Coordinates of C-alpha atoms in Angstrom, one line a residue:
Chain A
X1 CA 21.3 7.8 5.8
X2 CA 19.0 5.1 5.5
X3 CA 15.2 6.4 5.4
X4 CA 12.2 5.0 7.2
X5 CA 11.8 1.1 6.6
X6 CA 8.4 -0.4 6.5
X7 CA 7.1 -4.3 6.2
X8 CA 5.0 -5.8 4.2
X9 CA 4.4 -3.6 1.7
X10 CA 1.6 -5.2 0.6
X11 CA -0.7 -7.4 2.8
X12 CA -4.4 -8.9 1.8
X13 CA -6.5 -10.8 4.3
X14 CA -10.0 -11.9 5.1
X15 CA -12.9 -10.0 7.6
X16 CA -12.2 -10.6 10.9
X17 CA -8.6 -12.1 10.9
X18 CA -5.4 -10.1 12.2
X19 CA -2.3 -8.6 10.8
X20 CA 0.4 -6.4 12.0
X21 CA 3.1 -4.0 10.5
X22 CA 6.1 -2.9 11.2
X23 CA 7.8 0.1 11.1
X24 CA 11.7 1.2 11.7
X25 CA 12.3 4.6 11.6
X26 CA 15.6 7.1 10.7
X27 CA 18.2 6.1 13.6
X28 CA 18.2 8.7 16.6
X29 CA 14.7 10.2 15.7
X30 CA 12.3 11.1 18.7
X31 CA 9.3 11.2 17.3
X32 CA 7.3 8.6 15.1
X33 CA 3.9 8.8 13.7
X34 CA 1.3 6.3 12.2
X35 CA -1.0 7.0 9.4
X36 CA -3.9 5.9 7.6
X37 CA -4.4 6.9 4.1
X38 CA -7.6 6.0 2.3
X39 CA -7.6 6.5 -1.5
X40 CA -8.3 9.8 -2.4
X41 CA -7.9 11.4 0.7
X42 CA -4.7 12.9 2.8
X43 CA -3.3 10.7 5.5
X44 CA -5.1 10.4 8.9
X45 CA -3.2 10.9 12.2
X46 CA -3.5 7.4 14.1
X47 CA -1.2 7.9 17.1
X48 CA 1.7 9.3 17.5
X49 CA 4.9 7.9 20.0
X50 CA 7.9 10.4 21.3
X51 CA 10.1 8.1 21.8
X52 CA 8.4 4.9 23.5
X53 CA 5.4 6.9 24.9
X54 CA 2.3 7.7 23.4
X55 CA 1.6 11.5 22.7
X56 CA -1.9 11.4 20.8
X57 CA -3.9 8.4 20.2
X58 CA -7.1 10.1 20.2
X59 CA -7.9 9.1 16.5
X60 CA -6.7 4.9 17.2
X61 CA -9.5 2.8 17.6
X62 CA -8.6 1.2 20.0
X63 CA -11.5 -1.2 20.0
X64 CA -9.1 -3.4 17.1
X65 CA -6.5 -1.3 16.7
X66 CA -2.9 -1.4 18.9
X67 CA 0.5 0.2 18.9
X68 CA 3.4 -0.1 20.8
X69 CA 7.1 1.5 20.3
X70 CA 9.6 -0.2 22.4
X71 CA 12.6 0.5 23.4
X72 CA 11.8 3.7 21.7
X73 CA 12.8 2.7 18.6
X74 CA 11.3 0.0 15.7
X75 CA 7.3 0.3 16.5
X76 CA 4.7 -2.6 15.6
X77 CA 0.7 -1.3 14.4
X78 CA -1.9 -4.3 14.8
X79 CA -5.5 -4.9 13.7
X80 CA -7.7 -7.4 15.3
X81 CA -10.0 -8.4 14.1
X82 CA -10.1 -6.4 10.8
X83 CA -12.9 -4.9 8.5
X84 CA -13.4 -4.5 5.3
X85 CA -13.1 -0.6 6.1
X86 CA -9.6 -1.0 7.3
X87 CA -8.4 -1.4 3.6
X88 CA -5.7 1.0 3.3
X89 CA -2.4 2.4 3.0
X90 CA -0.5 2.3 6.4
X91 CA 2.1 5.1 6.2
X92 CA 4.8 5.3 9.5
X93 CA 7.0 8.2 9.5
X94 CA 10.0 10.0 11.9
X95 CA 11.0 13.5 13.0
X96 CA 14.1 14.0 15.0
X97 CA 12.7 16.3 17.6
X98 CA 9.6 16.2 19.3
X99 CA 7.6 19.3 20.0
X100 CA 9.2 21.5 16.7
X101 CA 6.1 22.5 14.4
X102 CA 8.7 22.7 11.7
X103 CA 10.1 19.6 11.6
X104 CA 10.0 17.5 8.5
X105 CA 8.6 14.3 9.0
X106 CA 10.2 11.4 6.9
X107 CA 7.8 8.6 5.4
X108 CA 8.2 5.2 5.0
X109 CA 7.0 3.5 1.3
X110 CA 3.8 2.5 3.6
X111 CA 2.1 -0.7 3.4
X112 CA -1.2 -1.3 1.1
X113 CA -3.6 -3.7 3.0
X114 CA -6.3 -5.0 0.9
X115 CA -9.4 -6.6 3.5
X116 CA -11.4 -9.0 1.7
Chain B
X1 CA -11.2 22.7 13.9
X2 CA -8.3 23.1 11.2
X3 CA -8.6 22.8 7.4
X4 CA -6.2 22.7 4.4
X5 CA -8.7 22.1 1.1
X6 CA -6.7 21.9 -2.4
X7 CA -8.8 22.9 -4.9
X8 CA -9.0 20.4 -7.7
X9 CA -8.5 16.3 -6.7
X10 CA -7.1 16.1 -10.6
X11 CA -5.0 18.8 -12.8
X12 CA -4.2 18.3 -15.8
X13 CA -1.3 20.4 -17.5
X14 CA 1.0 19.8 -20.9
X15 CA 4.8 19.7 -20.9
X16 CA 6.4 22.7 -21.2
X17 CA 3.5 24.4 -19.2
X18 CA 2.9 26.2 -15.9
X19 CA 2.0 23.9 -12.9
X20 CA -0.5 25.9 -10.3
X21 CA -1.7 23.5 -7.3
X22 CA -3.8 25.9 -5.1
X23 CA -4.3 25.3 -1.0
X24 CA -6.2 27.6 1.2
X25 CA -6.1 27.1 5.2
X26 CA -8.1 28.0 7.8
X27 CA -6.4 29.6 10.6
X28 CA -6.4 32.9 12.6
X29 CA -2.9 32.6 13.3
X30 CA -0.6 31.4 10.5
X31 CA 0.7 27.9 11.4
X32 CA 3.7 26.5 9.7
X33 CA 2.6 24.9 6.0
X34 CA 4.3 22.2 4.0
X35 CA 3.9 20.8 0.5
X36 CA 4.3 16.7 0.4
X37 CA 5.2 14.6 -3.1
X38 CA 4.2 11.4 -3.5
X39 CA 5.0 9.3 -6.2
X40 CA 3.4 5.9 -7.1
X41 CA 3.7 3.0 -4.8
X42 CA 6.0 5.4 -2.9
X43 CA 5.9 7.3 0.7
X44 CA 5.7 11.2 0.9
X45 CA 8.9 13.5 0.4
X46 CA 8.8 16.7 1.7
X47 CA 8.9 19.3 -1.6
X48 CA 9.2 22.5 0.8
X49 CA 8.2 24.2 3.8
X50 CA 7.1 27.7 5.5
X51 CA 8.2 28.0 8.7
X52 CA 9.1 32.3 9.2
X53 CA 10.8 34.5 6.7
X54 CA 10.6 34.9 3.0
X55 CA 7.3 33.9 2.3
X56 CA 8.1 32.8 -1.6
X57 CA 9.9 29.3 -0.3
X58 CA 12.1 27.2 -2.9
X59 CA 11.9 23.5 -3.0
X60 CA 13.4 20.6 -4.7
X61 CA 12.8 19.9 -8.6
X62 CA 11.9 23.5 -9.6
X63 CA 8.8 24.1 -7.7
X64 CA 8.2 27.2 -5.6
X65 CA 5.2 28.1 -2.8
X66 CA 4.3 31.5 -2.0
X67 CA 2.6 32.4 1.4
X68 CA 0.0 34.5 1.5
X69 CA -1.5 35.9 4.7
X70 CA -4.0 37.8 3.7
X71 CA -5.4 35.0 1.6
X72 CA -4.4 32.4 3.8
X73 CA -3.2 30.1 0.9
X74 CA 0.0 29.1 0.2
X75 CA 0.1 27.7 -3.4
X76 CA 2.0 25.6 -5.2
X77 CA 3.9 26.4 -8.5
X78 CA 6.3 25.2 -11.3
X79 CA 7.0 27.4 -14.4
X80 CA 7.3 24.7 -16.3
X81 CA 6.2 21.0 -15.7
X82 CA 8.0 17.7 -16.8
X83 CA 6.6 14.3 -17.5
X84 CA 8.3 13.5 -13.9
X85 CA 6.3 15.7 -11.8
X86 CA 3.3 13.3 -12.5
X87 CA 2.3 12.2 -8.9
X88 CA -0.1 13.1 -6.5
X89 CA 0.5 16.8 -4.1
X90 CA -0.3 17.0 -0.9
X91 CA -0.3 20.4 1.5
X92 CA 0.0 20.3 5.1
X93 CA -0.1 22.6 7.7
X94 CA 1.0 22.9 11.8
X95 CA -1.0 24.5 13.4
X96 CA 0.1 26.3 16.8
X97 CA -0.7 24.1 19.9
X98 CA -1.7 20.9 18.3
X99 CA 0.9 18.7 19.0
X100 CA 2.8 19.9 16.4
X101 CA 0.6 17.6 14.2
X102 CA 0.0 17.8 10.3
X103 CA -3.1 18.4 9.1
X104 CA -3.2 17.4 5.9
X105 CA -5.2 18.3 2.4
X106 CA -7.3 15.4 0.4
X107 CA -4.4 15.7 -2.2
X108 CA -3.9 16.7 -5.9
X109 CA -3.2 14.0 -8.7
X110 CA -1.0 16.3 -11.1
X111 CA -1.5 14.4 -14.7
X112 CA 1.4 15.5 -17.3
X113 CA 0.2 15.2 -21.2
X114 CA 2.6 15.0 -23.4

């Protein structure tokens, strides 16, 4: 089956200016999950959709940060205006089922943004 | 709140010899626990999971996890490491009542000398 598509993979931008990603996740999974991961750390929680509502955003800033998922399925994640602090990788991932604490969630490749 | 802390942000083994990636949790009640692969310029793969049952857990490539309650770790091993397993661990644990969310370690660069 196919896995959990991502675009760009890479992005590089100024201060201040916008940029979005996209994410499509495994066909017929529920639940879908955006991440930041800074180097050196573990990926960081940014919100998380069951199907096209919003479960947890508590971690989004939401302040420049926005999400949607509609339709449920392929999900955009935008940045406006962005800082140099937002340089990052932007991981998406799927699960099939929602509320199952051992379901495997699937990752995208991610996409590196570089904020000059 | 929830931790996972992996001890070590770099290890260093030869070919040939035993991998040993340690993560300790803090939880009264043992939540579900994962171990994540990541390979350069890649996403993460699941490597195993602990969910109930046998607590020594079998995942892809050779490596093994063993949970430990009383020690609330659940470590990472490989009795024998290949120049392939070079990439970058992560462990990952559900705790009860959070959404089912991961919380996740800072990660562990596994470095393979020859």
């Amino acid at each position: 089956e196919a896995g959990v598509a991502q675009s760009p993979r890479y992005k590089i931008i100024e201060k201040r200016q916008s940029v979005a990603f996209w994410c499509n996740p495994i066909s017929g999974h529920a639940t879908l999950y955006w991440y930041q991961q800074i180097l050196g750390q573990g990926p960081k929680l940014l919100i998380q959709f069951q199907n096209n509502g919003v479960v947890d955003d508590s971690q989004l800033p939401k302040d420049r940060f926005s999400a949607e998922r509609l339709k449920g399925v392929d999900s955009t994640l935008k940045i406006q205006p962005a800082k140099l602090e937002d340089s990052a990788v932007y991981l998406c991932a799927s699960s099939l089922r929602f509320g199952q604490a051992q379901e495997t969630q699937y990752f995208g490749p991610g996409t590196r943004l570089l904020v000059l | 709140a929830q931790s996972v802390t992996q001890l070590g942000s770099h290890v260093s083994v030869s070919e040939g010899a035993l991998v040993l990636l340690r993560c300790n949790y803090s939880s009264s009640v043992p939540p579900y626990l994962f171990w994540y692969v990541q390979y350069p310029n890649q996403g993460l793969q699941l490597l195993l999971k602990y969910t109930t049952g046998a607590t020594l857990v079998k995942g892809i490539n050779g490596f093994e996890a063993e949970f430990k309650k009383s020690e609330t770790s659940f470590h990472l091993t490989k009795p024998s490491a290949h120049m392939s397993d070079a990439a970058e661990y992560f462990c990952a644990v559900s705790p009860w009542g959070s959404n089912y969310q991961l919380i996740w370690g800072a990660g562990t660069k596994l470095i393979i000398k020859p």
